[in-house]
Tab-separated table of C-alpha atoms in Angstrom:
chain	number	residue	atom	x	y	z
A	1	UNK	CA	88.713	86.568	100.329
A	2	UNK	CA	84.728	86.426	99.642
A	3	UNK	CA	82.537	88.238	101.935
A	4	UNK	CA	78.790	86.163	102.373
A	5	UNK	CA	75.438	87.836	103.208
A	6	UNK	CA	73.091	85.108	103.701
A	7	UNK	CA	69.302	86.210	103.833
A	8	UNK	CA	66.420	83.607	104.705
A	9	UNK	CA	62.726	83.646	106.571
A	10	UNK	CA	62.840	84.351	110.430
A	11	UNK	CA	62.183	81.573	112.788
A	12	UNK	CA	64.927	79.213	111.644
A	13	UNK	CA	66.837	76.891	114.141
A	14	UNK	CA	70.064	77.132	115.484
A	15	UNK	CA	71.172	73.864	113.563
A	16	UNK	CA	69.795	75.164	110.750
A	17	UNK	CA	71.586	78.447	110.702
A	18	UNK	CA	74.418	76.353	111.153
A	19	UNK	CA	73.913	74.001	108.139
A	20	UNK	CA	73.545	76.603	106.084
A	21	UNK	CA	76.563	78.744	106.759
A	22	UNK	CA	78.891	75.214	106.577
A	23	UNK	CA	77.061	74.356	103.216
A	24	UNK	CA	78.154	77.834	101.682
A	25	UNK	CA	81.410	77.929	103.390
A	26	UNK	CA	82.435	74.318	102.580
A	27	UNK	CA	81.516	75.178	98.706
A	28	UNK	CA	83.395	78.184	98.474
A	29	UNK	CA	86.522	76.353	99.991
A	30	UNK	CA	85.831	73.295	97.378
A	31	UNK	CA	85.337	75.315	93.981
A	32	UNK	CA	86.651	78.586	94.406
A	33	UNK	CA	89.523	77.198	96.361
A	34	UNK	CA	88.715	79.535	99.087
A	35	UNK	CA	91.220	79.080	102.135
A	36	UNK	CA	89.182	77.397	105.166
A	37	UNK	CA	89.917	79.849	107.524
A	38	UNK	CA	88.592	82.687	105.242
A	39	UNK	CA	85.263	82.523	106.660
A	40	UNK	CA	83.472	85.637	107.000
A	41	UNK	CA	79.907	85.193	107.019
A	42	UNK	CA	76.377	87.684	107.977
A	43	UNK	CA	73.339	85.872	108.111
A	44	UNK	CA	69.924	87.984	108.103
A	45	UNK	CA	66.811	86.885	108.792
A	46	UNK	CA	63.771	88.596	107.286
A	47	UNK	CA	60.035	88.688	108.653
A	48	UNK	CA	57.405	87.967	106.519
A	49	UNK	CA	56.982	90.761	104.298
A	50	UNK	CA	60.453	91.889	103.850
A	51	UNK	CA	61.286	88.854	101.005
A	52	UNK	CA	59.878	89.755	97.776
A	53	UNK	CA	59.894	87.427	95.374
A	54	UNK	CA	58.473	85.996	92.044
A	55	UNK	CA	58.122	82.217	92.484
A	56	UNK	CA	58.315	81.162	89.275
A	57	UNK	CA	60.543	84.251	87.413
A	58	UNK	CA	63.687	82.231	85.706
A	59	UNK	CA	63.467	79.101	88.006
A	60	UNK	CA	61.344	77.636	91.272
A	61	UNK	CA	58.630	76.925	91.953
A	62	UNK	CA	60.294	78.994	95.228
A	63	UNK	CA	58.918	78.474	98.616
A	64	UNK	CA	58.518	80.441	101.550
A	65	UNK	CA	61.604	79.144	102.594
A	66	UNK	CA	63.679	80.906	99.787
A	67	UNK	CA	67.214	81.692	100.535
A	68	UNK	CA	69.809	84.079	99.281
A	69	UNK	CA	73.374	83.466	99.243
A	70	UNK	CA	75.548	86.795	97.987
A	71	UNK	CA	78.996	86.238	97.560
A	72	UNK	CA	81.572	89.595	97.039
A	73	UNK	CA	84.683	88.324	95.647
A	74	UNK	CA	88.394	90.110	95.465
A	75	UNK	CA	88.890	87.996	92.753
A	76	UNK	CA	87.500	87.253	88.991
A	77	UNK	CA	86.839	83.268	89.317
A	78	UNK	CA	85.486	82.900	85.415
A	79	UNK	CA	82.700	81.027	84.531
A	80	UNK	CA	83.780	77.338	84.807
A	81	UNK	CA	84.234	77.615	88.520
A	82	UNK	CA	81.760	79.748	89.291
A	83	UNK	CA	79.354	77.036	87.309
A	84	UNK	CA	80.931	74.687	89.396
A	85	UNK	CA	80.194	76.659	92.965
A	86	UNK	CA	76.777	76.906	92.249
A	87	UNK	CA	76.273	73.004	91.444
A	88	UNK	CA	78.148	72.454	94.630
A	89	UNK	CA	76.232	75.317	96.574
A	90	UNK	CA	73.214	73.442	96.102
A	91	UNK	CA	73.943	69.850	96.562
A	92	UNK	CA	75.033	70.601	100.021
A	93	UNK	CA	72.762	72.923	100.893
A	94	UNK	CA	69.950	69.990	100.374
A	95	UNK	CA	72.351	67.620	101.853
A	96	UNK	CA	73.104	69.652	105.307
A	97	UNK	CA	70.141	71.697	105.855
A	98	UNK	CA	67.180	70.310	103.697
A	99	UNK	CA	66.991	73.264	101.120
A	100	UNK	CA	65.171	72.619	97.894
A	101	UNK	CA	67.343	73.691	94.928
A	102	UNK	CA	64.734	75.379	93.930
A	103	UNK	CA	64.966	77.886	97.157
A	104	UNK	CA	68.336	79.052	96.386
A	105	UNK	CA	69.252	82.466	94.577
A	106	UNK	CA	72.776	83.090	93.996
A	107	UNK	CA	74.648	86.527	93.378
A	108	UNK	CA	78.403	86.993	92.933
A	109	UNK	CA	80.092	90.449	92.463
A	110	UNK	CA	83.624	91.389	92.516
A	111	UNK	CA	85.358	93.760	94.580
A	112	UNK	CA	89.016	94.442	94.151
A	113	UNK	CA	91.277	93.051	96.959
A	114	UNK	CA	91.826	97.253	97.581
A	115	UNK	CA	87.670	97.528	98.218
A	116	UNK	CA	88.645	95.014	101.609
A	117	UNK	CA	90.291	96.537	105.126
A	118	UNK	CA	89.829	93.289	107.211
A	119	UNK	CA	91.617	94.805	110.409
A	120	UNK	CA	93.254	98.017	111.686
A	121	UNK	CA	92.301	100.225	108.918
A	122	UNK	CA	95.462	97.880	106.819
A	123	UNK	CA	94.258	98.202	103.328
A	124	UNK	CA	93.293	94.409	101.770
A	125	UNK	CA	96.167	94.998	98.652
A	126	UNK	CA	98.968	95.134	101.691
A	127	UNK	CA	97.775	92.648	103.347
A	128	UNK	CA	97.752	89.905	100.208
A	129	UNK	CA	101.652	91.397	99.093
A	130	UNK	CA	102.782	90.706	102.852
A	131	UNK	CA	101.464	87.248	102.565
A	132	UNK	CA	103.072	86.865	98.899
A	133	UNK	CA	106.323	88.141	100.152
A	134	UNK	CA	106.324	85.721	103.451
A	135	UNK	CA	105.160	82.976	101.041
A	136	UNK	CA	108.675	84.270	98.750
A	137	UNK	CA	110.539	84.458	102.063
A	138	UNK	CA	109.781	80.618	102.876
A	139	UNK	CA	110.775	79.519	99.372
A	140	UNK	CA	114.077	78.111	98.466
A	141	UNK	CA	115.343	80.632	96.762
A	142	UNK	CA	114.388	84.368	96.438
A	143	UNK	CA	111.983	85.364	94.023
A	144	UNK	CA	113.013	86.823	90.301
A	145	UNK	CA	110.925	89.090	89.922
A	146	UNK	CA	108.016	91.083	92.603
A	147	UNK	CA	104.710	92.152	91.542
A	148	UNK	CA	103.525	95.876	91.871
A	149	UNK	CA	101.728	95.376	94.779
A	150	UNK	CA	104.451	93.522	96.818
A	151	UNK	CA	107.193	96.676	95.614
A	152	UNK	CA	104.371	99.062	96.720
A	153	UNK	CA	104.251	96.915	100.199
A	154	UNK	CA	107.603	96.699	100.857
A	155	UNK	CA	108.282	100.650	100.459
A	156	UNK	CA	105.498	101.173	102.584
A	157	UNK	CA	106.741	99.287	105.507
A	158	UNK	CA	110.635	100.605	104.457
A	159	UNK	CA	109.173	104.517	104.879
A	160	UNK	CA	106.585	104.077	107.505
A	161	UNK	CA	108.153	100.998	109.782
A	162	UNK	CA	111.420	101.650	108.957
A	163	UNK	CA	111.492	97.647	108.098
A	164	UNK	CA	114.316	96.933	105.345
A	165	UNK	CA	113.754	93.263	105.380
A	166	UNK	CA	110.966	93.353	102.772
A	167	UNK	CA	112.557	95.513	99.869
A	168	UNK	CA	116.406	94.041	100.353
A	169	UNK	CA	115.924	91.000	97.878
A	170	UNK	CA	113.705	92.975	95.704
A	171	UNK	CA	116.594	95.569	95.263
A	172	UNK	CA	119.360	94.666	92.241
A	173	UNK	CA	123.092	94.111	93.075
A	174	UNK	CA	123.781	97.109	90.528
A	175	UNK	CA	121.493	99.364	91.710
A	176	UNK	CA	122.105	103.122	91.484
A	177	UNK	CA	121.345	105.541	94.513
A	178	UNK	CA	121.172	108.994	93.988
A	179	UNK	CA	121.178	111.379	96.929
A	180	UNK	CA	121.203	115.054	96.366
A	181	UNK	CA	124.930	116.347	96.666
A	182	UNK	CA	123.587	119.907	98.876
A	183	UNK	CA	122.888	117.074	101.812
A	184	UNK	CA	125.449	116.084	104.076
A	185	UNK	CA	125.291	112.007	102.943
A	186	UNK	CA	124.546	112.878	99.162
A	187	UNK	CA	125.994	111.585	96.173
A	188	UNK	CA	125.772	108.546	93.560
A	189	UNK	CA	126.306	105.499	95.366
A	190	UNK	CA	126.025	101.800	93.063
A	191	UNK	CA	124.909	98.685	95.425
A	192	UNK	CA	122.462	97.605	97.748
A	193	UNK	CA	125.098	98.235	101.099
A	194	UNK	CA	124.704	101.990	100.376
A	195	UNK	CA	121.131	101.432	100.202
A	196	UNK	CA	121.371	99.922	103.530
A	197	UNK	CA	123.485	102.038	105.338
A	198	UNK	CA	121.144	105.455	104.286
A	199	UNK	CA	118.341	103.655	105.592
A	200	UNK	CA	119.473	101.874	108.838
A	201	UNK	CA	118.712	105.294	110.540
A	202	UNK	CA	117.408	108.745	110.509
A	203	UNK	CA	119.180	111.387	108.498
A	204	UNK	CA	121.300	113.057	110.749
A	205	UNK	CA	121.570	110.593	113.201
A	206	UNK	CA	119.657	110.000	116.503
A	207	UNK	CA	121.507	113.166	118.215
A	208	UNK	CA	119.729	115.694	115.575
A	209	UNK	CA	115.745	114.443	115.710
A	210	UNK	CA	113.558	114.432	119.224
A	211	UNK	CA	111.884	112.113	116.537
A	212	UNK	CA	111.004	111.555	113.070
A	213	UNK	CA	108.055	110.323	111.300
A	214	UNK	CA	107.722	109.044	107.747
A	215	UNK	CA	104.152	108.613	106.300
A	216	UNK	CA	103.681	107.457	102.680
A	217	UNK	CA	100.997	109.953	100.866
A	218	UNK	CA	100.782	107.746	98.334
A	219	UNK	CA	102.592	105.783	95.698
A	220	UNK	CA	101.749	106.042	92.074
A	221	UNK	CA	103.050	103.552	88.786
A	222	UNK	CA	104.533	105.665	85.984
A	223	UNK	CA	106.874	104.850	83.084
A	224	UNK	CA	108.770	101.895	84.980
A	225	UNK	CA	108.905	103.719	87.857
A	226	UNK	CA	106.699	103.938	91.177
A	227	UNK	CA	107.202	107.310	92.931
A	228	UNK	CA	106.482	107.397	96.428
A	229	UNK	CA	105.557	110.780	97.678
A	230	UNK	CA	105.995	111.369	101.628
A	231	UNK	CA	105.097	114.329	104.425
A	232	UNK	CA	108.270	114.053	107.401
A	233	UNK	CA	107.326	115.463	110.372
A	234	UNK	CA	110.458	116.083	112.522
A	235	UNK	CA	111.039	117.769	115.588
A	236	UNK	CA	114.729	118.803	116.389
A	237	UNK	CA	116.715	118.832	119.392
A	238	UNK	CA	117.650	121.615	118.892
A	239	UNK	CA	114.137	123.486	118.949
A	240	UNK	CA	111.663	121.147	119.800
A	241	UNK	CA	109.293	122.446	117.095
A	242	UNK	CA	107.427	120.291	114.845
A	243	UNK	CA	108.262	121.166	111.231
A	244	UNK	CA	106.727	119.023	108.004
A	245	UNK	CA	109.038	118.546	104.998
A	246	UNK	CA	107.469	116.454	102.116
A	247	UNK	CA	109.587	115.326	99.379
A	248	UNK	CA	109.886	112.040	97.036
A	249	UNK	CA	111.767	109.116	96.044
A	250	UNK	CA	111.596	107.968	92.315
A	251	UNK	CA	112.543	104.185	92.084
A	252	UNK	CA	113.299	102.753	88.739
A	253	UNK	CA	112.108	98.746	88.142
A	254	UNK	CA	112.441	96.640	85.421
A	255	UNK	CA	111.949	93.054	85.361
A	256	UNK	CA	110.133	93.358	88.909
A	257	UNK	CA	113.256	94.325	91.023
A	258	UNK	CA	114.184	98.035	91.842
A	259	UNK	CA	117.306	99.123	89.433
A	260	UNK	CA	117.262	102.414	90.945
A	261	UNK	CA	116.429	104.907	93.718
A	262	UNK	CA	116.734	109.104	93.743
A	263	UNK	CA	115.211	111.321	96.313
A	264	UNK	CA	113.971	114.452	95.220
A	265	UNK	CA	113.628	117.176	98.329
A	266	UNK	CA	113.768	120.433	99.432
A	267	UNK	CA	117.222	120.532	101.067
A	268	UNK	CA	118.025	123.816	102.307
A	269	UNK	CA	115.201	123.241	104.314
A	270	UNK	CA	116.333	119.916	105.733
A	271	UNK	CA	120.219	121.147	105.957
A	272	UNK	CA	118.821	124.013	108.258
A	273	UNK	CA	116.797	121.657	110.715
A	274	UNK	CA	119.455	119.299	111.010
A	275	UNK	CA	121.746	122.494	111.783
């Protein structure tokens, strides 16, 4: 997931350009195992004047050809590898484009996978649990246990998308449901096909909602449990007025599956929309 700036002198070839941004990328890819088609690259180049440099400070003797490579990082690579990188960095930065070793400054700072959108406004911690859990989903068998960020993923898209696939395997065959008794389909239910059937549709049924829309405020780790606080907007049938209901569910996990699930809302005032 690194993001590169590259900054060098102006007047550089095309084929040059090029042999730089392959030398970086094919180092990345070899020491910070880097997957080839993560390759997100700005190169700037700088008049004269707008470099400033010692030549000698910690290194060089640096040329006008200086170059700066600065690599942002959504993960913490330690020392051996980044010691590694930097060998690499250089050896095929001489090899493919003719830099001096001498020429080439290196930063590396780390930005937390949630610091990255890379499309559509999708956070960059959703994006790595959706491609744990379709890694999971390929596996033989299902995983034991789910990291936070895939359970915070897969309640997203269960909410929002209405998408059970994600969060059925992550759910335990004991689980406990609790539904507030005041509501129509309330109760204490134990197993996942209760789970199943309160989700396959919107409460009240397609008859009661001119539509329905689930959007996750936000979901916050506490005390083994991740609570997942939503705003509803619904429109009735019956009225056609827009009306916003917020409530939560409280999920219980241990060992990384969900043991249970409770919904906490205000239902009087859900009873008297769906009336």
């Amino acid at each position: 997931m690194p993001f590169v700036d590259i900054s060098l002198a102006r007047g550089k070839k095309p084929e040059y350009l090029r042999a730089v941004s392959r030398a970086v990328h094919d180092a990345l890819v070899a020491e910070l195992s880097m997957k080839p088609d993560d390759n997100f690259q700005l190169i700037h180049q700088h008049d004269p004047g707008e470099m400033v440099f010692d030549r000698a400070f910690r290194g060089g003797p640096r040329s006008d050809d200086w170059l700066v490579v600065r690599v942002i990082d959504g993960l913490e690579r330690g020392e051996p590898a980044k010691r590694r990188f930097y060998r690499t960095l250089v050896r095929l930065l001489g090899e493919g484009a003719g830099v001096r070793p001498e020429d080439v400054f290196v930063m590396m700072s780390l930005a937390g996978p949630d610091s990255f959108s890379f499309a559509g406004g999708v956070i960059g911690t959703d994006v790595l649990a959706a491609e744990a859990l379709n890694a999971a989903d390929r596996a033989p068998a299902r995983a034991a246990a789910y990291t936070t960020g895939e359970l915070r993923y897969a309640l997203t898209e269960l909410f929002e998308r209405h998408d059970r696939d994600l969060v059925r395997p992550m759910l335990r065959d004991d689980l406990v449901l609790r539904v507030p008794r005041s509501l129509p389909y309330g109760g204490e239910f134990t197993g996942i096909q209760p789970f199943e059937n309160l989700f396959s549709g919107l409460p009240g049924g397609d008859a009661v909602w001119e539509s329905f829309t689930v959007h996750v405020d936000r979901i916050i780790e506490a005390d083994g449990h991740l609570v997942v606080q939503l705003t509803n907007t619904a429109v009735p049938k019956s009225t056609g007025t827009p009306h916003v209901i917020q409530n939560l569910w409280l999920f219980g996990v241990a060992g990384g599956r969900i043991t249970t699930a409770q919904l906490y809302a205000d239902t009087a005032a859900a009873a008297g929309l769906a009336d």
